[in-house]
Structures are given as structure tokens and as C-alpha cells.
Short mmCIF file of C-alpha atoms in Angstrom, two decimals:
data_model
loop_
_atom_site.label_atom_id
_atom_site.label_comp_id
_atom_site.label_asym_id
_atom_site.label_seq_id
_atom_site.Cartn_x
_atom_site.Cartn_y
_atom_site.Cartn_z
CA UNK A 1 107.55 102.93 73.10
CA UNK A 2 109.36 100.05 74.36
CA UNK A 3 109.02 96.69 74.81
CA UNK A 4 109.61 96.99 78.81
CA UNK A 5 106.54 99.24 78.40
CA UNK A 6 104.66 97.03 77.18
CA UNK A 7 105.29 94.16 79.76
CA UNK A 8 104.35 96.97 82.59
CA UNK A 9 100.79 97.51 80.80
CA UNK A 10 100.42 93.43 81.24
CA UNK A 11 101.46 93.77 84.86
CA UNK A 12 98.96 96.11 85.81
CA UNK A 13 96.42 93.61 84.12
CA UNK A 14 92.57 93.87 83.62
CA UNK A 15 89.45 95.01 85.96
CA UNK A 16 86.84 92.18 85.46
CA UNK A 17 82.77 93.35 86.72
CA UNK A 18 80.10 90.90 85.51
CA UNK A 19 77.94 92.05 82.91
CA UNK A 20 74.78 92.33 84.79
CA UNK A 21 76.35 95.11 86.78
CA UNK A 22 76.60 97.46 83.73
CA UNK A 23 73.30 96.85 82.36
CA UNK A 24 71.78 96.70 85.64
CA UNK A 25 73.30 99.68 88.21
CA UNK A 26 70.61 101.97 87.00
CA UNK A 27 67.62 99.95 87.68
CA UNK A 28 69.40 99.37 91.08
CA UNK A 29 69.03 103.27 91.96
CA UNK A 30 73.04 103.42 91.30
CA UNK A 31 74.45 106.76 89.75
CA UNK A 32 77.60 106.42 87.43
CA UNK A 33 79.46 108.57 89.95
CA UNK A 34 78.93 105.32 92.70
CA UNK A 35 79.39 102.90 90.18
CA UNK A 36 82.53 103.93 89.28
CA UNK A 37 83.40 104.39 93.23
CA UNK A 38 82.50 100.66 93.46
CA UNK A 39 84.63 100.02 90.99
CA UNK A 40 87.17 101.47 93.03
CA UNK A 41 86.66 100.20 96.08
CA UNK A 42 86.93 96.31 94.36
CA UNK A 43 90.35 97.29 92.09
CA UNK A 44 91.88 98.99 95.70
CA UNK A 45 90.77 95.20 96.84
CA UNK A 46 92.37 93.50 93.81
CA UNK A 47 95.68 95.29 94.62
CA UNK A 48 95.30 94.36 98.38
CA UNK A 49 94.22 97.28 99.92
CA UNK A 50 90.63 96.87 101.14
CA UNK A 51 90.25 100.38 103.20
CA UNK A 52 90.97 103.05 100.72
CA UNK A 53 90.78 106.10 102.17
CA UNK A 54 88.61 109.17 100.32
CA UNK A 55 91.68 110.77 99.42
CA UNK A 56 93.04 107.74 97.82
CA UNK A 57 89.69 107.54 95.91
CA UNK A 58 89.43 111.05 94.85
CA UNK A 59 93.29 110.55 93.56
CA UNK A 60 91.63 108.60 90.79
CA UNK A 61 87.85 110.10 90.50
CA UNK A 62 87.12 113.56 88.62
CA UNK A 63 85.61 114.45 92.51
CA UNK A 64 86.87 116.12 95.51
CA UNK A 65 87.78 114.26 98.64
CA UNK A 66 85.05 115.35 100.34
CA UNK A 67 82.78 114.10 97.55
CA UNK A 68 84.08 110.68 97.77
CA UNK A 69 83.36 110.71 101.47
CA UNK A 70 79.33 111.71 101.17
CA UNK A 71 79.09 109.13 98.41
CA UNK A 72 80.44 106.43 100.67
CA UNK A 73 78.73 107.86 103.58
CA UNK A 74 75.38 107.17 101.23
CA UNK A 75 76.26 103.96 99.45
CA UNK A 76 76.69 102.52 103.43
CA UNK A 77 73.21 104.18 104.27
CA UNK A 78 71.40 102.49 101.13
CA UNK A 79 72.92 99.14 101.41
CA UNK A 80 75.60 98.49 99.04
CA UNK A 81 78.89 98.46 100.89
CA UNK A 82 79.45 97.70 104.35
CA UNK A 83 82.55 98.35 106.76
CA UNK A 84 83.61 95.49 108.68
CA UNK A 85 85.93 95.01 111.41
CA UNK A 86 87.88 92.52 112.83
CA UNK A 87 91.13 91.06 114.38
CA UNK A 88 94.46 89.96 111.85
CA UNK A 89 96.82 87.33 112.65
CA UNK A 90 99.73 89.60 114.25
CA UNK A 91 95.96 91.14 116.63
CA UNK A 92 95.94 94.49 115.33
CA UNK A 93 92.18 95.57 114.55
CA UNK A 94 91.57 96.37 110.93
CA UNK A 95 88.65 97.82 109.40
CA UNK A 96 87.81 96.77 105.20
CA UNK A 97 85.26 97.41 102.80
CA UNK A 98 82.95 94.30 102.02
CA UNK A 99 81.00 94.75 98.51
CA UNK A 100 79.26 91.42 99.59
CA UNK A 101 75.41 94.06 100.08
CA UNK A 102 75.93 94.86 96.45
CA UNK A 103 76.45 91.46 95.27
CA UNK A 104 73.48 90.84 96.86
CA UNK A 105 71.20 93.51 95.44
CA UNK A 106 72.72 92.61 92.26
CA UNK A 107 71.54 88.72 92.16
CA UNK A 108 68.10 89.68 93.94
CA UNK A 109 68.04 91.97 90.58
CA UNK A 110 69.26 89.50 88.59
CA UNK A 111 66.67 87.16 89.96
CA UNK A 112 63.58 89.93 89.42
CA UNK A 113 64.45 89.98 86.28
CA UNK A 114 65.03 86.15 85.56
CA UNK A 115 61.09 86.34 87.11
CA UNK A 116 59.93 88.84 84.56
CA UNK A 117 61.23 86.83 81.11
CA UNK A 118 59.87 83.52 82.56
CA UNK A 119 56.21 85.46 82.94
CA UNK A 120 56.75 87.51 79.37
CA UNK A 121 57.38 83.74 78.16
CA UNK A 122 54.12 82.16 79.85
CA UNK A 123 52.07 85.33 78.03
CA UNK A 124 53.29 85.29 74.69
CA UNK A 125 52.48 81.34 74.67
CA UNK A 126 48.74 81.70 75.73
CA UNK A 127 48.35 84.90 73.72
CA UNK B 1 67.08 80.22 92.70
CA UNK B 2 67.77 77.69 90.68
CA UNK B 3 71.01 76.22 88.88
CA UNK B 4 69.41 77.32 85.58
CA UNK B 5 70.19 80.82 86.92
CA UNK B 6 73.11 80.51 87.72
CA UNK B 7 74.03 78.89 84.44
CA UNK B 8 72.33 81.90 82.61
CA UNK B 9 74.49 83.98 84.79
CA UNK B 10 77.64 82.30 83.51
CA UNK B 11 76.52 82.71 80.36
CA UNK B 12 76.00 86.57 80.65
CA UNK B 13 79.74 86.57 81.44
CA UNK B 14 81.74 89.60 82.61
CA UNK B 15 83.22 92.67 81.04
CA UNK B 16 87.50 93.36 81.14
CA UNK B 17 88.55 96.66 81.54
CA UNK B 18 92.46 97.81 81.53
CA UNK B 19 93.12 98.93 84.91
CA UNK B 20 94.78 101.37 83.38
CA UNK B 21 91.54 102.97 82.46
CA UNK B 22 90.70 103.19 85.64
CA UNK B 23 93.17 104.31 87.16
CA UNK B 24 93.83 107.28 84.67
CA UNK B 25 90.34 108.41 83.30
CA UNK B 26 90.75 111.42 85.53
CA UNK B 27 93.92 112.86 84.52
CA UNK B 28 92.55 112.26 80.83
CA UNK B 29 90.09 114.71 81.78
CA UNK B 30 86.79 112.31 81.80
CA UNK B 31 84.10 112.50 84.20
CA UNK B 32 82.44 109.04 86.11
CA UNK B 33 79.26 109.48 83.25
CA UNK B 34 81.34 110.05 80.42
CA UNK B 35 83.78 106.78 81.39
CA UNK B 36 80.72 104.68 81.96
CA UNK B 37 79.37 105.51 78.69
CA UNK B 38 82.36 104.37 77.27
CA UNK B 39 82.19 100.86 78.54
CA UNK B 40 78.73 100.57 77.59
CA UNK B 41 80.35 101.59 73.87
CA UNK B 42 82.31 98.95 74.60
CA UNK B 43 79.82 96.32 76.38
CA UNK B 44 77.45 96.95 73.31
CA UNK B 45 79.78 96.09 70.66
CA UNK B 46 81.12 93.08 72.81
CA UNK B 47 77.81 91.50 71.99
CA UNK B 48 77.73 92.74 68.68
CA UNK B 49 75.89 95.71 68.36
CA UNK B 50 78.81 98.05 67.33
CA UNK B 51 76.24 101.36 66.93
CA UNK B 52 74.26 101.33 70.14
CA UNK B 53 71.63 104.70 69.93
CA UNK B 54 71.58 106.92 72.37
CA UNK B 55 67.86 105.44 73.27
CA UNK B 56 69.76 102.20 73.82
CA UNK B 57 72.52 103.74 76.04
CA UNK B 58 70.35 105.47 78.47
CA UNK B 59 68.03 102.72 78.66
CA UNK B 60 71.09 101.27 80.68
CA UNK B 61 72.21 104.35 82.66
CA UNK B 62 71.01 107.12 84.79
CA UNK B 63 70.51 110.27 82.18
CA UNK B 64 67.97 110.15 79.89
CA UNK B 65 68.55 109.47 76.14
CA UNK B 66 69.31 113.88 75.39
CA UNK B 67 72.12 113.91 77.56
CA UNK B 68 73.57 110.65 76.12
CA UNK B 69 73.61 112.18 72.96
CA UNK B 70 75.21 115.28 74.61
CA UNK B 71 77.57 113.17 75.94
CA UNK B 72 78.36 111.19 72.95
CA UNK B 73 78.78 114.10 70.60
CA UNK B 74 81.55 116.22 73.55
CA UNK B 75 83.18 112.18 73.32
CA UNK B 76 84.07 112.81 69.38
CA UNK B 77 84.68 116.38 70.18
CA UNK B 78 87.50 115.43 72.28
CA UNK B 79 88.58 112.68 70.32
CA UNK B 80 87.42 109.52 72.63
CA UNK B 81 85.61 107.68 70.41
CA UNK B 82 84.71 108.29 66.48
CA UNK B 83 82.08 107.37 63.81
CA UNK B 84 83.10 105.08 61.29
CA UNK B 85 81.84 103.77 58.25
CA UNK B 86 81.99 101.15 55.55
CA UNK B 87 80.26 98.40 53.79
CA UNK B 88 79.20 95.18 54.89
CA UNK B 89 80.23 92.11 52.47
CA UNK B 90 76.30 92.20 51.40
CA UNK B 91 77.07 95.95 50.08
CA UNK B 92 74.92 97.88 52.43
CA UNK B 93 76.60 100.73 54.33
CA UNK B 94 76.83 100.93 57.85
CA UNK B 95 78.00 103.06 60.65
CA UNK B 96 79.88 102.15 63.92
CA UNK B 97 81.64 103.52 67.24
CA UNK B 98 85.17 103.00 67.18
CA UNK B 99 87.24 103.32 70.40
CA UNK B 100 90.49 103.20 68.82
CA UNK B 101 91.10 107.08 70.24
CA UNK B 102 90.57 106.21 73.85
CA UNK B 103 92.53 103.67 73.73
CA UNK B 104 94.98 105.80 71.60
CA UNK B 105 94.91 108.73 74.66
CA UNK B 106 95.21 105.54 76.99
CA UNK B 107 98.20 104.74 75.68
CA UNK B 108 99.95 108.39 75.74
CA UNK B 109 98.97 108.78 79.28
CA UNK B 110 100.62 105.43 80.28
CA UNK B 111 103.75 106.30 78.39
CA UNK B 112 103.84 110.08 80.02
CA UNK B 113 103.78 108.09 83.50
CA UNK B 114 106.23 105.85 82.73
CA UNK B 115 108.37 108.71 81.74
CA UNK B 116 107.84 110.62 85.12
CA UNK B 117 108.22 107.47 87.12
CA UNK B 118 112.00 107.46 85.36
CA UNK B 119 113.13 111.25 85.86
CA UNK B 120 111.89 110.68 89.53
CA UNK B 121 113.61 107.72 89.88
CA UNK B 122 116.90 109.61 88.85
CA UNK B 123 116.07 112.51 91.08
CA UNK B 124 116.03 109.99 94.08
CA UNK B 125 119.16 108.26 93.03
CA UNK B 126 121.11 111.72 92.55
CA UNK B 127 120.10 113.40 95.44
CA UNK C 1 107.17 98.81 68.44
CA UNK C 2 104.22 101.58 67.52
CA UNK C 3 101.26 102.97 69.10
CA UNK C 4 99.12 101.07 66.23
CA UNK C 5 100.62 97.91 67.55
CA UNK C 6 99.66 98.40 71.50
CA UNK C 7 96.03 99.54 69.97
CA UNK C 8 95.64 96.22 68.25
CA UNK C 9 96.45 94.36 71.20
CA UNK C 10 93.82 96.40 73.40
CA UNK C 11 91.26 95.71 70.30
CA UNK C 12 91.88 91.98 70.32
CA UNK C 13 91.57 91.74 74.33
CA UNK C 14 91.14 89.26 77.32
CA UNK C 15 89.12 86.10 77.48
CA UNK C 16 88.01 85.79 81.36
CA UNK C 17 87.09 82.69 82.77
CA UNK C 18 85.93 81.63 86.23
CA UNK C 19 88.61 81.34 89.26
CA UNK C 20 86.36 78.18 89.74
CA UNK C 21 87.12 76.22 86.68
CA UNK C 22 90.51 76.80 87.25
CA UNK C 23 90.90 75.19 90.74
CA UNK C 24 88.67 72.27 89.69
CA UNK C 25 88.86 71.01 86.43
CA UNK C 26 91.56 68.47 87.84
CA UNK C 27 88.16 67.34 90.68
CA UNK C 28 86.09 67.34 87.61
CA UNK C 29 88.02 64.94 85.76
CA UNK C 30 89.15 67.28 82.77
CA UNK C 31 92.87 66.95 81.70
CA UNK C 32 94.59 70.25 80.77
CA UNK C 33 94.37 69.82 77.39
CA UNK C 34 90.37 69.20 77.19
CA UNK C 35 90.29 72.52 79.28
CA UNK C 36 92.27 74.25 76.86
CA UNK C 37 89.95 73.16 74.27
CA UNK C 38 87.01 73.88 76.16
CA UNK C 39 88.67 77.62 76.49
CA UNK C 40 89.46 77.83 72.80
CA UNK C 41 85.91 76.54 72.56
CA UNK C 42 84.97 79.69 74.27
CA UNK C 43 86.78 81.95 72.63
CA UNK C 44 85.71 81.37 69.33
CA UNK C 45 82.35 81.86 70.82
CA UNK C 46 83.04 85.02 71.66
CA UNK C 47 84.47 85.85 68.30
CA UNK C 48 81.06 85.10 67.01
CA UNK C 49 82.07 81.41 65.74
CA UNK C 50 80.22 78.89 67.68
CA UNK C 51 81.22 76.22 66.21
CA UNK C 52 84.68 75.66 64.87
CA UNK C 53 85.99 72.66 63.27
CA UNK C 54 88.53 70.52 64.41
CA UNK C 55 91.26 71.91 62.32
CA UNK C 56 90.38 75.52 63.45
CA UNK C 57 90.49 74.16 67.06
CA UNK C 58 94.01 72.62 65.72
CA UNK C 59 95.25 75.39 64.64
CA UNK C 60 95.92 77.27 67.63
CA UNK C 61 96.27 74.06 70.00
CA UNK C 62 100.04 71.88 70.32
CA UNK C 63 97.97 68.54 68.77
CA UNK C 64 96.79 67.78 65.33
CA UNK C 65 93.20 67.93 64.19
CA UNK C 66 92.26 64.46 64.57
CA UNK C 67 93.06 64.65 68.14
CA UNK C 68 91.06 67.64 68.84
CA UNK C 69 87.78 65.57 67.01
CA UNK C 70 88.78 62.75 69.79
CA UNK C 71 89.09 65.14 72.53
CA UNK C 72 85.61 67.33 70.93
CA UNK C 73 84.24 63.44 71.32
CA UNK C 74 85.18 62.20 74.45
CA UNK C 75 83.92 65.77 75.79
CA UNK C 76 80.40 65.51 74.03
CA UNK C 77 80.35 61.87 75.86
CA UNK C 78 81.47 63.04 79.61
CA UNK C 79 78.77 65.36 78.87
CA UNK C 80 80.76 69.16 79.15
CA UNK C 81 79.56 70.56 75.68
CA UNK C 82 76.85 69.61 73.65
CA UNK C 83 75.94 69.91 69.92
CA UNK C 84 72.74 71.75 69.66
CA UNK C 85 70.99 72.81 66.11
CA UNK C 86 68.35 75.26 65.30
CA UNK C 87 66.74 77.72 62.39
CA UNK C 88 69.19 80.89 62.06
CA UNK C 89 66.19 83.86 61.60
CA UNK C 90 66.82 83.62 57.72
CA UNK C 91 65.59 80.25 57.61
CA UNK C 92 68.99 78.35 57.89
CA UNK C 93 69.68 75.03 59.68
CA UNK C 94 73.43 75.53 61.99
CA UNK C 95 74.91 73.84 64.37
CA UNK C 96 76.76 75.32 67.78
CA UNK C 97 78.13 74.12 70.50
CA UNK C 98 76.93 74.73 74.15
CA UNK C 99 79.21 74.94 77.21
CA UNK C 100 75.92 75.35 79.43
CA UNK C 101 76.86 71.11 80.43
CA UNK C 102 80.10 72.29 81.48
CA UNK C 103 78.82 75.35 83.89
CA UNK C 104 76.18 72.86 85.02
CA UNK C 105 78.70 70.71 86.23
CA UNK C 106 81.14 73.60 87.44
CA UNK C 107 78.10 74.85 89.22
CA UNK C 108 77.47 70.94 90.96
CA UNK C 109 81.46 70.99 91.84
CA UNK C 110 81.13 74.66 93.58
CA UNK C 111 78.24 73.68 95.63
CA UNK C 112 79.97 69.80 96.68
CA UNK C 113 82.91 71.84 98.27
CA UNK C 114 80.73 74.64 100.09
CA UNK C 115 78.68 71.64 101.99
CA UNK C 116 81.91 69.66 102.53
CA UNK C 117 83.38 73.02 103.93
CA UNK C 118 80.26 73.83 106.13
CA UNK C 119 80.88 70.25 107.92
CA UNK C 120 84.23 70.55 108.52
CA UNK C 121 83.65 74.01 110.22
CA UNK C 122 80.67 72.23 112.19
CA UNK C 123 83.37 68.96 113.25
CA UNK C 124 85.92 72.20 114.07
CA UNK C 125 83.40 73.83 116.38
CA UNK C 126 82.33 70.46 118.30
CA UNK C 127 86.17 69.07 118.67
CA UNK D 1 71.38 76.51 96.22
CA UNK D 2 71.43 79.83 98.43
CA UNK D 3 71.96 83.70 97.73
CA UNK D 4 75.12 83.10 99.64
CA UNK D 5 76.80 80.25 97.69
CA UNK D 6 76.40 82.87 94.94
CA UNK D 7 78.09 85.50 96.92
CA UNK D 8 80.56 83.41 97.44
CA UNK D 9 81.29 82.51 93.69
CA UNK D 10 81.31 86.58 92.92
CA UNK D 11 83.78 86.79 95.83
CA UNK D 12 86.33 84.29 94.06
CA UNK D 13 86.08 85.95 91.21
CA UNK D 14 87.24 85.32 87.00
CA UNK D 15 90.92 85.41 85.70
CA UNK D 16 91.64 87.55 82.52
CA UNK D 17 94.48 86.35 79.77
CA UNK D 18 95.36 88.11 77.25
CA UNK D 19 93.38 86.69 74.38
CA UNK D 20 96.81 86.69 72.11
CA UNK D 21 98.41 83.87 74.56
CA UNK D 22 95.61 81.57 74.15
CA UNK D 23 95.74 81.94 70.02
CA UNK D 24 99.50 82.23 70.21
CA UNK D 25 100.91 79.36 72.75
CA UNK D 26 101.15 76.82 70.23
CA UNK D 27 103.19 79.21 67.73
CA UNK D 28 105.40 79.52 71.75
CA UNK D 29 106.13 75.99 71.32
CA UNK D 30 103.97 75.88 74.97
CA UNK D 31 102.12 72.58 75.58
CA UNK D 32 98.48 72.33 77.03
CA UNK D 33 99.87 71.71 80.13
CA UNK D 34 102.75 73.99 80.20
CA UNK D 35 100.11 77.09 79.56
CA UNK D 36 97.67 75.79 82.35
CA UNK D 37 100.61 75.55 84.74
CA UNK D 38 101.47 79.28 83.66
CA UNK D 39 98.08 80.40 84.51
CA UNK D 40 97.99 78.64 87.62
CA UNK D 41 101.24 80.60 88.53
CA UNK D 42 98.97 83.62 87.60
CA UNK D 43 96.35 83.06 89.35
CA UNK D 44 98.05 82.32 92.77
CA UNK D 45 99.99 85.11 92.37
CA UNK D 46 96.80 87.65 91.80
CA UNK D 47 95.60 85.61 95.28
CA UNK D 48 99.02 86.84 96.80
CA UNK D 49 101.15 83.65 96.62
CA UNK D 50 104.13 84.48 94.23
CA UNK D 51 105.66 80.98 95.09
CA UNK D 52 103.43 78.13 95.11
CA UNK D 53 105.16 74.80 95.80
CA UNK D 54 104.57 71.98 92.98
CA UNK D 55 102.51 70.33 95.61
CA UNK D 56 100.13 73.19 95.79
CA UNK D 57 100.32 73.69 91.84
CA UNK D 58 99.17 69.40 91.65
CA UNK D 59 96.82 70.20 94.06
CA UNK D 60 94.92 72.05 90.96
CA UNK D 61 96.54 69.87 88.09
CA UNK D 62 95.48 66.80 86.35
CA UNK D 63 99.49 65.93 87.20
CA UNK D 64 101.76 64.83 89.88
CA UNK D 65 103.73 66.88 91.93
CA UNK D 66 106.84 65.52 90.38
CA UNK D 67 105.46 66.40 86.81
CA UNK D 68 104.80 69.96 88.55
CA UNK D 69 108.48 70.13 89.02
CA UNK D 70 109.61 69.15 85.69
CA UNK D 71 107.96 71.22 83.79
CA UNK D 72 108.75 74.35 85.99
CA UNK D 73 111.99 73.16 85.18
CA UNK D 74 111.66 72.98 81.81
CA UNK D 75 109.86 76.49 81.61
CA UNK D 76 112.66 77.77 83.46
CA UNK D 77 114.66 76.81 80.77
CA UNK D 78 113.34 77.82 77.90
CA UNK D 79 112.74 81.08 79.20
CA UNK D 80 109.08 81.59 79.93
CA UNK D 81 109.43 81.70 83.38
CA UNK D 82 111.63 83.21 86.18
CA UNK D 83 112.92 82.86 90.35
CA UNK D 84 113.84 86.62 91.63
CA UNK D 85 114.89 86.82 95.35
CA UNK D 86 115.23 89.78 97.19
CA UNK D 87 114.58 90.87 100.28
CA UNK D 88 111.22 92.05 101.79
CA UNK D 89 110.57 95.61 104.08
CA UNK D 90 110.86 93.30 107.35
CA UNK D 91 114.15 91.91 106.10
CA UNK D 92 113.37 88.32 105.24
CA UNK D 93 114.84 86.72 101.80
CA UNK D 94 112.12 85.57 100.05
CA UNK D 95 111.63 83.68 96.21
CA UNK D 96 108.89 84.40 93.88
CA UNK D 97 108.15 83.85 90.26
CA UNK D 98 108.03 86.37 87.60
CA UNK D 99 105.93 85.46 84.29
CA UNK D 100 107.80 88.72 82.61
CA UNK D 101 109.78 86.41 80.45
CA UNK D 102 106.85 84.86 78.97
CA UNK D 103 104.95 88.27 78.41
CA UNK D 104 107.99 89.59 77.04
CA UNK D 105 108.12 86.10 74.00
CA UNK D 106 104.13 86.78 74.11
CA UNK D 107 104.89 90.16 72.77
CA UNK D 108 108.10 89.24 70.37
CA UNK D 109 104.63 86.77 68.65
CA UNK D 110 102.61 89.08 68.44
CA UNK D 111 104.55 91.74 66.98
CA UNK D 112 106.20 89.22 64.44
CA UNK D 113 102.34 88.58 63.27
CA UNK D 114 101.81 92.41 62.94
CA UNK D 115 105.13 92.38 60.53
CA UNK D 116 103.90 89.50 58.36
CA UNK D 117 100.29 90.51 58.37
CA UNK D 118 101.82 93.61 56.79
CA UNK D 119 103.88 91.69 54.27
CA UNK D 120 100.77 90.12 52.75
CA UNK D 121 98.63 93.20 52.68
CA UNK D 122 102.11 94.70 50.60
CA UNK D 123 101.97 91.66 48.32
CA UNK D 124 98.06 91.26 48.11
CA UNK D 125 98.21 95.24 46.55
CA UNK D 126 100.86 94.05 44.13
CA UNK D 127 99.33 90.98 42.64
#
């Protein structure tokens, strides 16, 4: 092992997700298998592609292709990724994955939960 | 929602993960459940608890507490995580996950690309 | 270089912080070096010391102790970290710090620019 | 404050150090503001600007553009900190900054620690 080796590992760098995403996917009706597609999907992002296609995905997942495709298929039919399309600069249409739905879901959890503590809180007091 | 939630947010903070990991779980022969359990290992022991049981684990994933066990005890099998244990400075004995070996097999599968990358990058300029 | 040595890198890890504090702590009056104490503030935290002493802070920051008590000061004062005390569960007084201030006012800065950029899209749309 | 000013802070994101540059700088002989303008280089890099001007680097820093300049100078020099031109796939020269040099002396510290951290645990057995 070399010291060039080393400075490659930095390069690559981290994947950051916010906490509330791992403790919080399975109360959101999230297997790990999507999870770790949305996972993905944002570190395909990171490195600037935002359209991966299944076989790209399935080049890192222990699934097939064809896997990768049906979970995207359902993720997009329950809400937590959308495709979006538009125009870039040069006017060739493009077509990207937005993970804004599952920020979404992910506060609104966050928030349900927030909800919960606050009326645990009130009971234990007038207990 | 208010600032106070998004303050508590904050604090909740977010969980790093070498893209490496990601990127090469696969070819280390882990599945999508057996990766997320990992980084709730990791998560866990983040915020201190360094011997999450397997009650704890699936109380934050979708398999029920049996096959976290399951999945735990194939993880030491194949040498992805390991028990240790020791003494506190207060003399009482403890046990704890260490993920020294993933990161261990995460390092030999980095070094085995980087060694591929180089013989194909002499192919290419000796052709 | 060893494969111990890359494994005690990976052990000791990343600190993340928010993209946010890093494009505004000029707008929010901070000078580098009071960020780079509020980060080494953070770290510690993380560590599981929450409240390190000025020649701690020192040691791992280019000034001298006494100027990390007048930055710790003049931070307290601005109001980005506070000094809060409590009972620890085995009936001992402590003392930590609190960055909450600091998100609070991260969280004020965030919300300033959003309004300021929803009018200039609005003066865009009428010109 | 609205689910989509949230959204919005999710969408920009946290930026991951390694946690040994933050405890290690000072050993670098790296100022405060030299290591914030180093992770400002970071940072608009990872937003896919490899060569931000000083003006856009003081847009972000408690310093003048012309203080921008010097100490990119002055990191230059000492080696943290590096220009590489080449060409890009559509032919145009372009400039961009490499922080290699400065992962590479962030390495050299850490693994001069290792060696000395070994030293005492030789001498502490002796004694």
C-alpha cells in the first residue's frame, strides 16, 4: 500500500445521509433493498450524474438489472423519487432523478414524530 | 414547523459513509440488508452504544429481531464485523461490535482495484 | 504504510458540517478562526467531551490558550454557544456547551436569503 | 418557516473532512484562515467549480479578495495546494486546483503520529 493509494481513497471522499433517514426508512414503509437504491441514486448525483440508468445501478447492487428497474418503477409509484424533465443551456432535453418526495416524507416523519415526544412529555407531567 | 425543529434536526446530525463502501459492497459479496445493518453497527456506536441487540437493530429496520440475529451471526461468520471484549476503567466487563474487518475487506478490495485499474492502463498503452 | 494504519484513519473518521455554515459565517459575522473553534467545539462533542478547556481547544488550534478563552468569550457574548449546567444521572453537577444558539442563528441566516431570493425572482418576472 | 425551505437546506447538503485535518492543521503549520480557505476550495469543487476566483472565495470569507490571493499564494508555496492545466474532451485549456498536495502532508502527519504513538507504547512497556 502506497501513499498515492491513499490520496485516491480521500478523492473518492464520503457519502453523507442525515441520521433520521437510518432510523426512520422503516417506519416510512422503505425496504433496505430501496434504501440502499436511494442511496444510489443521491451518490450517482454527488458525482454528477443524476439519470443513472438500471444497469448502472445494478453494477453496484447485489440485484439484477431488471430488479433495479421494478424497484424504481415502485419507489416512483409510492412517492419517493420523481423523474423530471427539462431543457439545459446548450437546449437538449434531459431527464434527472429528484429525491426532493423523499425529503419530504422524511421531514413530515420527522415532524410526526417531533408531535409524539411533545404529547409523551405533556402525559408524563400530569401523570 | 417550527425553528425548534429544525434546530433538533441539526442536532440529530448526519451519518458519513466511505463511498467506497458503497460503491463496492457488492463485489465484497454483501447483500442491501446485510450493508444496512452494518451502518446501523456503525450509527449505534456513533452515539455511543457500541453493543446494539438485535431487538434494538430491528426496531430500526424492516426484519424482525430473528433475522437480525441471523444476520449478525453470517456477519462474524464471514469476518465483517467481530465481538470484542474488555474491561471498563470501573472493572466491569463488557462486550462490543467492532468493524475493524469490514473496513479491513474494504481496504483489500480498494487496493485489488487499484491494481486492475494499473495492468489495464498498461494494456491500453501497449496495444 | 500498513493496512493497520488506513484502518485507524477509517476508525477516527469525518466531522460533517452544514454547506450552510460554510457560505455564511462571513454574513453572520464569524471570523474564520471563531468558526474553527466553533468546529473544534463540535468535534469534541462528538468525541463525547462537551466541554473542553481552553488549552484543549489550544491544542489543536494555530493560537495560544488565552486567546481561545477570548474567542470562547466573545462567542458566549454574540450569543453562538452557550454554557448550560445540569445533574449527570449519578447525581453530578457538569457543565457543556450548546451550539443550539449557533444553528438558531444559521437557521435565521438560511431563511433571510430564501425571502430575499423569492423577491428578486418576483422583480425578475415583472421587469 | 415552510416544508420547502427545509427541502431546500437537505438539497445543499453537509461537507465531510477528514476528522485528522481538523486535529492536525496546527501541527501543518496551517492558519485558521488558511484551512477555511482550503475547505472552501473543497467545497466549490464538490459543487463543480475546480477554479474559483479570489473574488468568489471573499465572497464566503471574513477577508478581502486581495487577502484571498495572498494566501493562495502562499499555499501554493508551501505546498498544500496546486494549478494543473490540461485540456478538456471539447478541446478547451482549462486551470483547476488540486488539494492532493495537502492530503498527501495530511497523511505524512498522520502517519508520523502512528510512529511516535508506537514509540511510547515501546517505552511505556519498558519503564
Amino acid at each position: 500500500m502506497q501513499k498515492a493509494d491513499f490520496v485516491e481513497w480521500l478523492r473518492e471522499g464520503t457519502i453523507s445521509i442525515p441520521a433520521a433517514l437510518l432510523t426512520e426508512y422503516k417506519n416510512m414503509h422503505l425496504s433496505e433493498q430501496e434504501l440502499v437504491l436511494l442511496l444510489q441514486v443521491l451518490h450517482f448525483s454527488e458525482k454528477g450524474n443524476d439519470f443513472p440508468t438500471p444497469t448502472e445501478l445494478s453494477g453496484r447492487m447485489a440485484m439484477s438489472a431488471f430488479d433495479c428497474t421494478e424497484i424504481l418503477r415502485s419507489l416512483i409509484q409510492k412517492g419517493f423519487i420523481e423523474i423530471i424533465d427539462g431543457d439545459s443551456t446548450d437546449g437538449i432535453r434531459f431527464e434527472k432523478y429528484s429525491l426532493d418526495p423523499l425529503w419530504d416524507k422524511l421531514i413530515d416523519r420527522f415532524m410526526q414524530n417531533r408531535k409524539q415526544e411533545k404529547v409523551n412529555a405533556r402525559q408524563v407531567e400530569e401523570s
